[in-house]
Short mmCIF file of C-alpha atoms and ligand atoms in Angstrom, two decimals:
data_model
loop_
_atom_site.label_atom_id
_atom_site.label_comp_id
_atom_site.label_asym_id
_atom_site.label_seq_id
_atom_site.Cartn_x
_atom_site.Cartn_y
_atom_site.Cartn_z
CA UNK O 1 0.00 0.00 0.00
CA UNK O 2 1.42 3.25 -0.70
CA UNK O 3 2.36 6.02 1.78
CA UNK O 4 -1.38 8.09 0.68
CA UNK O 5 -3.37 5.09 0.39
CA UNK O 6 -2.45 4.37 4.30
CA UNK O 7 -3.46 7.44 5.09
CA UNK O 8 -6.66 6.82 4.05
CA UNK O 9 -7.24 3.83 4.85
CA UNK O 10 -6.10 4.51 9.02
CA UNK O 11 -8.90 7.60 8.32
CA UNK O 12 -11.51 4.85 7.30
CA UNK O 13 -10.87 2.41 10.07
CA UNK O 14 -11.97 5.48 12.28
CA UNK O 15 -14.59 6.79 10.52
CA UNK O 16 -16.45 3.06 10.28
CA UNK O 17 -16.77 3.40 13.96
CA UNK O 18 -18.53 6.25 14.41
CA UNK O 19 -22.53 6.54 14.76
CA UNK O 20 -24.21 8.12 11.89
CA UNK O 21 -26.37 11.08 13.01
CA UNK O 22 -30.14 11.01 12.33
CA UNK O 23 -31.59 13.23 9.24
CA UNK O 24 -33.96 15.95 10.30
CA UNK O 25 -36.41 15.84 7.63
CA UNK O 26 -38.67 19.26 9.70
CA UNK O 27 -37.69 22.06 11.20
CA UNK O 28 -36.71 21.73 15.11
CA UNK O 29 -40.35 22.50 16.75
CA UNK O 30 -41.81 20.28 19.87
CA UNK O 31 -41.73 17.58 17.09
CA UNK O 32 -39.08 16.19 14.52
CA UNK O 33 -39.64 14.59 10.98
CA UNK O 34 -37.12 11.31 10.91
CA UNK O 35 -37.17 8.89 8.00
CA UNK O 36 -40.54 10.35 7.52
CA UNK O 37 -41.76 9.64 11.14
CA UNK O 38 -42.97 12.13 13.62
CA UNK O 39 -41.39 12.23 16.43
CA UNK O 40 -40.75 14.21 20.03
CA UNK O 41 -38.17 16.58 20.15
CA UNK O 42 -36.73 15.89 23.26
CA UNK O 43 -33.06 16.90 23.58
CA UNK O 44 -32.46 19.67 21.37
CA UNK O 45 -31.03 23.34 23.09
CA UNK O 46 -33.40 25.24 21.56
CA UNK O 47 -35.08 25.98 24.77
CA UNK O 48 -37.51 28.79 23.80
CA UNK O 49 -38.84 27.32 20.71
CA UNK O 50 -37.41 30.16 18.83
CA UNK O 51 -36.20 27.69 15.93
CA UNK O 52 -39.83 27.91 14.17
CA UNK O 53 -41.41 30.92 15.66
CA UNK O 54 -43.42 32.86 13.82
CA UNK O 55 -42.01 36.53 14.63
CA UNK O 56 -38.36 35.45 14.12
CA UNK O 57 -39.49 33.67 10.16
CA UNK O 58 -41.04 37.48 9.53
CA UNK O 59 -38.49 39.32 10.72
CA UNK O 60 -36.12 37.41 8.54
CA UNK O 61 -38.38 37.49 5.65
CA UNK O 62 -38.43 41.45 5.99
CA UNK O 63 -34.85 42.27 6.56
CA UNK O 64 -34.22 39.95 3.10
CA UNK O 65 -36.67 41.47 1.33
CA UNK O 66 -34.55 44.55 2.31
CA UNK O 67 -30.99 43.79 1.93
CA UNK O 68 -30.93 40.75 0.85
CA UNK O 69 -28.65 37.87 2.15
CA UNK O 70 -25.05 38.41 2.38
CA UNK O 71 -22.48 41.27 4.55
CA UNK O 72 -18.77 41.70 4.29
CA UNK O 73 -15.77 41.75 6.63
CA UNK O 74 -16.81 44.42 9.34
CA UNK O 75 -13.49 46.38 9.10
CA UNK O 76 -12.82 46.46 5.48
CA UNK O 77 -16.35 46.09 3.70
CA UNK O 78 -18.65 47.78 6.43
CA UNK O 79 -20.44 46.19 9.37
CA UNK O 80 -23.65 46.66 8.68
CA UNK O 81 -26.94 48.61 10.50
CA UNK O 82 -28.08 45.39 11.42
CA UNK O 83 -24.70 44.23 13.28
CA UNK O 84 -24.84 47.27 15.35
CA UNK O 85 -28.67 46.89 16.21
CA UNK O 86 -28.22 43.66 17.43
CA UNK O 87 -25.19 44.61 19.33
CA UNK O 88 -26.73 47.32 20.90
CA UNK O 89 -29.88 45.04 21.71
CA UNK O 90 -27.45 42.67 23.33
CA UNK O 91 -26.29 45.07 25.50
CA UNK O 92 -29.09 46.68 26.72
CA UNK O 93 -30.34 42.97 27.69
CA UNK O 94 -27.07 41.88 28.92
CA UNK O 95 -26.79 45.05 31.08
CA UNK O 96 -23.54 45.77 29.80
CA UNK O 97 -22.01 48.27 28.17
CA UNK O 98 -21.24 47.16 25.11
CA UNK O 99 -21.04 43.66 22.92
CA UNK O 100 -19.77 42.54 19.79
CA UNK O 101 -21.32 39.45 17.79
CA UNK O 102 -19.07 36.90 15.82
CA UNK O 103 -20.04 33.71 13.56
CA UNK O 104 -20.52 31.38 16.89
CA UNK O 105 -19.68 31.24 20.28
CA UNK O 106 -16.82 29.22 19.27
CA UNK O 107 -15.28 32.22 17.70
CA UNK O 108 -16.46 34.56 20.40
CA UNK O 109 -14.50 32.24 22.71
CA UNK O 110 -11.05 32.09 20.33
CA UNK O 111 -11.71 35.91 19.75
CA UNK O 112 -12.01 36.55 23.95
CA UNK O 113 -8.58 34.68 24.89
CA UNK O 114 -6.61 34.96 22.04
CA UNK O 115 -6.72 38.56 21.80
CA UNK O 116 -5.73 39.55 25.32
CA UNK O 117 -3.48 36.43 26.45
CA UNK O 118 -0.29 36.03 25.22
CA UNK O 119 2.71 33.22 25.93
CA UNK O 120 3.60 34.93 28.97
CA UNK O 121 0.47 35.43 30.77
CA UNK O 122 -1.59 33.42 33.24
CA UNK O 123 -5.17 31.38 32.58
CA UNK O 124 -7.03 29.29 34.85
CA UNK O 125 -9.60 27.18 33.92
CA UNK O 126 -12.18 24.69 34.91
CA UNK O 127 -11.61 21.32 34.22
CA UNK O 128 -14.84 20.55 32.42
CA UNK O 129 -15.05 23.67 30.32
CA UNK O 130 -16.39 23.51 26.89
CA UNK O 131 -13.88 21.94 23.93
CA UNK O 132 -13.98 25.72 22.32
CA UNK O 133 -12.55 27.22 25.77
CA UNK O 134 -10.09 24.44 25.76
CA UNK O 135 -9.39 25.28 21.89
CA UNK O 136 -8.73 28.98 22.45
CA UNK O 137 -6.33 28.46 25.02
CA UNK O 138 -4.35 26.74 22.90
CA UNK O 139 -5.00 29.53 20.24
CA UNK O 140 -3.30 32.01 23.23
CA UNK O 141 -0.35 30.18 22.99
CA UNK O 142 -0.34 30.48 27.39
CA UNK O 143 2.70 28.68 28.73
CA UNK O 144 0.96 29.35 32.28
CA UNK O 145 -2.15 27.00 32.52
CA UNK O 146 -3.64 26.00 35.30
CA UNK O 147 -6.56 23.78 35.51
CA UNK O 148 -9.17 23.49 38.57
CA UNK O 149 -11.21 21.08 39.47
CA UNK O 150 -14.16 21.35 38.23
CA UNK O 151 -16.81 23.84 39.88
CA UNK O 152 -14.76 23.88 43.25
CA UNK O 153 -13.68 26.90 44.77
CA UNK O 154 -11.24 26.12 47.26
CA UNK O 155 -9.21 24.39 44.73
CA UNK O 156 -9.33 27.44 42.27
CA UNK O 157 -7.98 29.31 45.17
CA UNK O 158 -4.97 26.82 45.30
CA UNK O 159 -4.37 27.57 41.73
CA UNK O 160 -4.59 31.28 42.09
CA UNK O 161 -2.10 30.87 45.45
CA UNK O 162 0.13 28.55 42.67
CA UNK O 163 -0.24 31.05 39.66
CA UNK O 164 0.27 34.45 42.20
CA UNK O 165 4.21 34.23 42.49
CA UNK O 166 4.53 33.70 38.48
CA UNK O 167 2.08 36.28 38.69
CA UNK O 168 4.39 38.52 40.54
CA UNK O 169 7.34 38.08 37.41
CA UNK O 170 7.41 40.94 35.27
CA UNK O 171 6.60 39.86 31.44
CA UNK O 172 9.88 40.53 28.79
CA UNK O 173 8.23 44.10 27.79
CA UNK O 174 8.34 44.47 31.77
CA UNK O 175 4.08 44.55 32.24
CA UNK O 176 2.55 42.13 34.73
CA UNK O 177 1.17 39.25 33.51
CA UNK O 178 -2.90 39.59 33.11
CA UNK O 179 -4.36 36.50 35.12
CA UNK O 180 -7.69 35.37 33.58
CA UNK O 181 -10.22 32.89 35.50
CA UNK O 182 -12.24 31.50 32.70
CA UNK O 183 -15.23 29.03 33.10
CA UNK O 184 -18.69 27.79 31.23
CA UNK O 185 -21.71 29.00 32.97
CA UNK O 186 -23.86 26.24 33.02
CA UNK O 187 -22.01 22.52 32.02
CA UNK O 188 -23.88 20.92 29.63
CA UNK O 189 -23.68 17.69 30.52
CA UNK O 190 -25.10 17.79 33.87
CA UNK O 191 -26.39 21.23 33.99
CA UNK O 192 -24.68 22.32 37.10
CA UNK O 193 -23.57 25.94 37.27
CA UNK O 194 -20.20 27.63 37.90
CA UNK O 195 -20.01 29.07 41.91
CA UNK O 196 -19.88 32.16 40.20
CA UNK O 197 -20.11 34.60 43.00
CA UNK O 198 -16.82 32.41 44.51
CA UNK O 199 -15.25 32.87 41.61
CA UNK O 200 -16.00 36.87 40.73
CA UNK O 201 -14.50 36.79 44.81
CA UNK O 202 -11.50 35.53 44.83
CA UNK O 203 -10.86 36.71 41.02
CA UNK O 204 -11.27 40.04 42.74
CA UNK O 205 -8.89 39.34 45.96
CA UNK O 206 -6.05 37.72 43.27
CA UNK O 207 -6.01 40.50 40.94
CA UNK O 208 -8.02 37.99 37.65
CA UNK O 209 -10.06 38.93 35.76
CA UNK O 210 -13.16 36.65 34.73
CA UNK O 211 -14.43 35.11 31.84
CA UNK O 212 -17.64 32.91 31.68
CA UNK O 213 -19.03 31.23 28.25
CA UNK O 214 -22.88 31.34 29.26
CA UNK O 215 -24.32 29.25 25.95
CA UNK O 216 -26.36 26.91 27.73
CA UNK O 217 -27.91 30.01 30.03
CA UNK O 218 -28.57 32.55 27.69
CA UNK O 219 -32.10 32.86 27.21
CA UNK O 220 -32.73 30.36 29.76
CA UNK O 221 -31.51 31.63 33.20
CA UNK O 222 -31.54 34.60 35.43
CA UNK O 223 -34.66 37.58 35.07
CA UNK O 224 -36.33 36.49 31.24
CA UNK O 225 -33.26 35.03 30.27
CA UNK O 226 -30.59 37.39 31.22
CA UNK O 227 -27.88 34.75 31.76
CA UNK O 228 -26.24 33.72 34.73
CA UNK O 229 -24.45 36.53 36.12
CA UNK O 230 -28.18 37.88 36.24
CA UNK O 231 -28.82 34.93 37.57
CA UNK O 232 -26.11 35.25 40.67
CA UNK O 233 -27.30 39.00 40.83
CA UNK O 234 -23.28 39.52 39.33
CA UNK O 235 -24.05 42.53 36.89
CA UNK O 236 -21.12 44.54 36.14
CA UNK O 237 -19.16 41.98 37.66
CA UNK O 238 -17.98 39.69 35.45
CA UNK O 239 -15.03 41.19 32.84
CA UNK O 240 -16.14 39.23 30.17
CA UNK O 241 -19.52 37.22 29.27
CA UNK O 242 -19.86 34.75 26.50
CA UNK O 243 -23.10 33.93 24.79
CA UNK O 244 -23.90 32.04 21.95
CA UNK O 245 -27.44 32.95 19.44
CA UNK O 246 -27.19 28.64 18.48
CA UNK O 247 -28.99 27.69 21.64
CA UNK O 248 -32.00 29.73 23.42
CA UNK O 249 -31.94 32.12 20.34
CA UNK O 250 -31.91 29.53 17.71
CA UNK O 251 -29.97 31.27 15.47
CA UNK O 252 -26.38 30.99 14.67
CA UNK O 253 -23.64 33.19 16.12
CA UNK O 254 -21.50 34.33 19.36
CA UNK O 255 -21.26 37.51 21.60
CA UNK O 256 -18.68 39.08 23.92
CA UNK O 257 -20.25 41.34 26.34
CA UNK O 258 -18.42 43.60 28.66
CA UNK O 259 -17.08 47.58 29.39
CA UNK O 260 -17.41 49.70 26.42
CA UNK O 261 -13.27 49.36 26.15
CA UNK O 262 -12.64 46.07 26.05
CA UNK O 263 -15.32 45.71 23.04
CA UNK O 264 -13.98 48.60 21.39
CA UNK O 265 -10.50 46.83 22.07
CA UNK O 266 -11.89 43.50 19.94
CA UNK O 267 -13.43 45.29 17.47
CA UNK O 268 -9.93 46.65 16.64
CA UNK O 269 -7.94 43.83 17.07
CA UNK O 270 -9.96 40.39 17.24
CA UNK O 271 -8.52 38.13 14.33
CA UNK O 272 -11.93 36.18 14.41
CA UNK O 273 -13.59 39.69 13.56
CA UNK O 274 -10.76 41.12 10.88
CA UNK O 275 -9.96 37.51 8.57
CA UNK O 276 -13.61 35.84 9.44
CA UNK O 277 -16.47 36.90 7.65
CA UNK O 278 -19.86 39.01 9.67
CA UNK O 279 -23.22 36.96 10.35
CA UNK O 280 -26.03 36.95 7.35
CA UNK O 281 -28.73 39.06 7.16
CA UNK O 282 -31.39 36.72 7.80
CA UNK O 283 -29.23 35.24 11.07
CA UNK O 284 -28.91 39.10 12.05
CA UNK O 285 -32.23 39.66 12.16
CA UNK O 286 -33.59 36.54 13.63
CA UNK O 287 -30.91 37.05 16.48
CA UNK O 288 -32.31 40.57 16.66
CA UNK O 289 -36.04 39.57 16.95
CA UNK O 290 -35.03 36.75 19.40
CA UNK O 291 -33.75 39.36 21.70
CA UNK O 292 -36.39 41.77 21.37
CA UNK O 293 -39.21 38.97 22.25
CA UNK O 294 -37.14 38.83 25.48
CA UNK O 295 -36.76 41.81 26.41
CA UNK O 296 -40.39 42.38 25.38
CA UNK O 297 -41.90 39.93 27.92
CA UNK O 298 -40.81 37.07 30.27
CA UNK O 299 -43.67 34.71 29.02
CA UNK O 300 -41.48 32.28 27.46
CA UNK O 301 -38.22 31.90 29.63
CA UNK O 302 -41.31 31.25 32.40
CA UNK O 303 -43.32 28.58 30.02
CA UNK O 304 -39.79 26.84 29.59
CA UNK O 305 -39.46 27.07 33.58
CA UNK O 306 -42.85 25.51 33.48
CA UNK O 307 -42.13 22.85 31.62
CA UNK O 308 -38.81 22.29 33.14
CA UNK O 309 -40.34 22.20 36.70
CA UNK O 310 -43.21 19.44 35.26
CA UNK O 311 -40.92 17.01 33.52
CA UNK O 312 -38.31 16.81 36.92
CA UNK O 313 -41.40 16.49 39.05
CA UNK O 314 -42.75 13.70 36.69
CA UNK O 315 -39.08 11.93 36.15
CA UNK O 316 -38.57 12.12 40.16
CA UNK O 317 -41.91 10.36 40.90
CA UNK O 318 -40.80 7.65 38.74
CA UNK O 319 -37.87 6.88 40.30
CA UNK O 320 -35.19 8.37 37.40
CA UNK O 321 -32.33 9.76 38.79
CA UNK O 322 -31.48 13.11 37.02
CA UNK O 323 -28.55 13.71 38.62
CA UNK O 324 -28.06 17.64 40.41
CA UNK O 325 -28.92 19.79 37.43
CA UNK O 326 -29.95 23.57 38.36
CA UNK O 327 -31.16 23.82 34.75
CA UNK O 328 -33.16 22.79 32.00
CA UNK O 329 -30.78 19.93 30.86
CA UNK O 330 -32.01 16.75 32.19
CA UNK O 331 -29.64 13.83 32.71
CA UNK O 332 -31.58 10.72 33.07
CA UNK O 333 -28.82 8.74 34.84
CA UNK O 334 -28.55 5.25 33.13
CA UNK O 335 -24.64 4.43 34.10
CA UNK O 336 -23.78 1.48 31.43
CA UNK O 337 -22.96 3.01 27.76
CA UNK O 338 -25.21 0.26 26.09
CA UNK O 339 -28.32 0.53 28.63
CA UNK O 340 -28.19 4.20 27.56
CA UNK O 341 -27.50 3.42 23.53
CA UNK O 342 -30.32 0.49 23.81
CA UNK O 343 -33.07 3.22 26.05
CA UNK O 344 -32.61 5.73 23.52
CA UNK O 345 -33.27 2.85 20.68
CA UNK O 346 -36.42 1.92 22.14
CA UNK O 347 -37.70 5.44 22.75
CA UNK O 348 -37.30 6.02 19.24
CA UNK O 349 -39.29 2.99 18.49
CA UNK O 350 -42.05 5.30 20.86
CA UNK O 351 -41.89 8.19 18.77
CA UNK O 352 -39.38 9.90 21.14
CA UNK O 353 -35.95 11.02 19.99
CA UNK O 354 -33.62 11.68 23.12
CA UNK O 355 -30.03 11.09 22.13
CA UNK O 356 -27.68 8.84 24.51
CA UNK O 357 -24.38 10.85 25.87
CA UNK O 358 -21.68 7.82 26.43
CA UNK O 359 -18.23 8.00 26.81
CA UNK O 360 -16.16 10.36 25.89
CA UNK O 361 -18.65 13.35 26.05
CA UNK O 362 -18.99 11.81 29.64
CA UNK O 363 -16.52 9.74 32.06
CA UNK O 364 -17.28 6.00 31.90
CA UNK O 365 -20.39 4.72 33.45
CA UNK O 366 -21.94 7.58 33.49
CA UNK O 367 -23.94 7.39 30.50
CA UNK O 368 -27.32 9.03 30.55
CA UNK O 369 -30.46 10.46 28.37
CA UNK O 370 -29.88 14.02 28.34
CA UNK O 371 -33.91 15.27 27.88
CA UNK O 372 -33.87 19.10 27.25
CA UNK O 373 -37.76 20.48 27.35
CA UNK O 374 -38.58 23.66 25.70
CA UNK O 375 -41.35 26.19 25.82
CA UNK O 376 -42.94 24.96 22.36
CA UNK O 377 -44.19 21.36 24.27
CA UNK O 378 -47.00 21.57 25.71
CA UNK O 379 -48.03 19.33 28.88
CA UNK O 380 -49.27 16.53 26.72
CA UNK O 381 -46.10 16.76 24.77
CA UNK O 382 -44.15 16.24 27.72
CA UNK O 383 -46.86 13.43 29.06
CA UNK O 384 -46.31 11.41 26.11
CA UNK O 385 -42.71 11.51 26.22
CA UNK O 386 -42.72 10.55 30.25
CA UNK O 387 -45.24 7.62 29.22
CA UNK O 388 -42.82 6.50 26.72
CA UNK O 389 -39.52 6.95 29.75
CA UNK O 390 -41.76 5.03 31.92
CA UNK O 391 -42.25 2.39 29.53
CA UNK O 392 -38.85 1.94 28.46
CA UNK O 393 -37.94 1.92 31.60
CA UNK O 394 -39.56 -0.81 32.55
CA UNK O 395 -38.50 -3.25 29.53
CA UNK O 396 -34.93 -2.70 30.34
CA UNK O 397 -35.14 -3.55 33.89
CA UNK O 398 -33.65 0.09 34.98
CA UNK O 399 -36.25 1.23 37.73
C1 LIG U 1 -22.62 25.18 22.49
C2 LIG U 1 -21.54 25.82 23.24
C3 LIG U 1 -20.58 26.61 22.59
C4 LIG U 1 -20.55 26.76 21.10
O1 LIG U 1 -21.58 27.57 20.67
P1 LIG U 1 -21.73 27.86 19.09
O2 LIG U 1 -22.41 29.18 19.04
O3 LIG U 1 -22.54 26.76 18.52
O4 LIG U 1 -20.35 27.91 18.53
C5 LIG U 1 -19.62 27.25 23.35
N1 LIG U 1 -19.59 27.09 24.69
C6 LIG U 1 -20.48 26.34 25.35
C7 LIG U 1 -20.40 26.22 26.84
C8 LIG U 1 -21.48 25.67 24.64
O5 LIG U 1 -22.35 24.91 25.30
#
């Protein structure tokens, strides 16, 4: 075999392993279209149903009908009206001062530590954050990482005590090293939150600034979906908020929000703003419309609550375990990876399409249903997919 032709064929021995994803066949309402089959949508993160909501399809269709579809590279070919609307609107709900979008919260994240850490300064991190946290530390090129355990204050604080005397060495252009604390909001997996106000308290007696990636809690927690420094009662004290417009907003795209200055300062210099191209103007204007409903009127964040409250109530009285999630995401614990691969098998057989999270997305015997309610089920939605939990449940022996 030649030198290419092993290349390939080591890609193929991996790729034959992997699970092929289902084919949505409808858009991502309370129900799903699969192989022509309807059936409950019942882990997706689009928690407010915003995917196919009526004022976000008109918005879009008016703001094409206007400028049609595509933008340019904000620095050289303008940003556009609509960038800056939605900005501003993320602001104003945010309460911060200012925000900048990019193509997706992974960018947002890349954009947020690559542009103010270089080799010589200081990050400390969570150990479960999110694989595009992870991704733009590498991007910073740190030499100085240190990684916590995960959600636990006291041994952050060991870190910080660890990363304060190389925090005390002047860099080579003789500036003090800029420590960063950076952590997801709300971990997906389990839907646990970060002990924020620990965090924004010891980041304040260490001299670190803080960074939390809040895609699973925009939309979804604090007052009508503010986030989760809302949530903690935290405004103006957190340096630097990520949010993504893929989950609760249903869109696509990624914010930074923060002081006026340190936008202004990635505006100039982010390379995921100057060499990546701006979001569409249909995604600009759906993002836009998602944010106004919210700041409009808390009746959806509180029908999601609703819903959320029903379904744990329901799940508990069964017996599930769903582990210690402060959130909408749902873990029903099943431990064993093929328990978990067969339940979700079977519930698709109900007409209920719940995904199983196995190893590696998880640690080993761990493996769970991850059920994520929205606000576009309604109670007999969420009845029918209990019934079918309960069901399964009961042929595999797991109650
Ligand atoms: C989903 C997610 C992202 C990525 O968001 P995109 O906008 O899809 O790029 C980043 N961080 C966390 C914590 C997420 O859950």
């Amino acid at each position: 075999m030649s030198r290419i032709d092993n290349f390939y064929k080591k890609l193929e021995d991996v790729v034959k392993l992997g699970a092929i994803p289902k084919t949505i066949e409808s858009g991502q309402g309370a129900y799903l279209t699969i192989n022509g089959k309807k059936q409950l949508n019942f882990c997706s993160s689009h928690y407010l149903g915003f995917a196919v909501d009526e004022r976000l399809k008109k918005a879009v269709k008016v703001a094409v009908d206007k400028y049609g579809i595509g933008t340019g590279y904000r620095t050289l070919a303008g940003t556009h009206v609509l960038h800056l609307e939605l900005e501003k609107a993320i602001a104003e709900f945010k309460g911060t001062e200012a925000s900048v979008v990019f193509s997706s919260a992974y960018m947002a994240n890349c954009a947020a530590i690559q542009t103010i850490i270089g080799k010589e300064d200081i990050v400390i991190s969570d150990e479960l954050n999110h694989a595009s946290i992870i991704d733009a530390i590498k991007l910073s090129q740190v030499k100085n990482k240190f990684i916590y355990k995960h959600a636990d204050s006291k041994s952050l604080e060991e870190q910080l005590k660890q990363a304060g005397r190389l925090s005390q060495a002047p860099k080579s252009n003789g500036e003090l090293p800029v420590v960063l604390i950076v952590t997801d909001g709300v971990f997906s997996m389990d839907g646990d939150l970060a002990p924020l106000p620990e965090i924004v308290r010891l980041a304040k007696k260490y001299g670190a600034l803080t960074m939390v990636d809040d895609a699973h809690g925009e939309g979804v927690m604090g007052k009508g979906g503010r986030g989760i420094v809302d949530h903690f009662g935290l405004l103006g004290k957190v340096d630097i908020e990520i949010g993504s417009l893929s989950k609760a907003f249903s869109v696509i795209g990624g914010f930074i929000s923060g002081r006026k200055t340190l936008i202004d300062f990635f505006n100039q210099k982010a390379r995921q703003r100057l060499f990546s191209i701006a979001l569409t103007i249909p995604d600009a204007a759906a993002a836009l419309e998602a944010v106004r409903i919210l700041q409009e009127s808390d009746a959806v964040v509180k029908k999601l609550w609703d819903n959320v409250n029903y379904i744990k109530s329901e799940f508990k009285k069964l017996g599930f375990d769903t582990g210690y999630s402060k959130t909408p995401i749902t873990p029903v614990m099943l431990g064993d990876e093929e328990i978990a691969k067969k339940f979700s098998a079977k519930l698709f057989e109900e007409g209920v399409f719940a995904t199983p999270i196995v190893f590696p997305m998880v640690a080993k015997g761990k493996a769970r249903i991850r059920v994520i309610p929205s606000a576009s089920h309604s109670r007999k939605d969420l009845d029918f997919g209990i019934k079918a939990f309960r069901k399964v449940a009961k042929e595999l022996k797991v109650l």
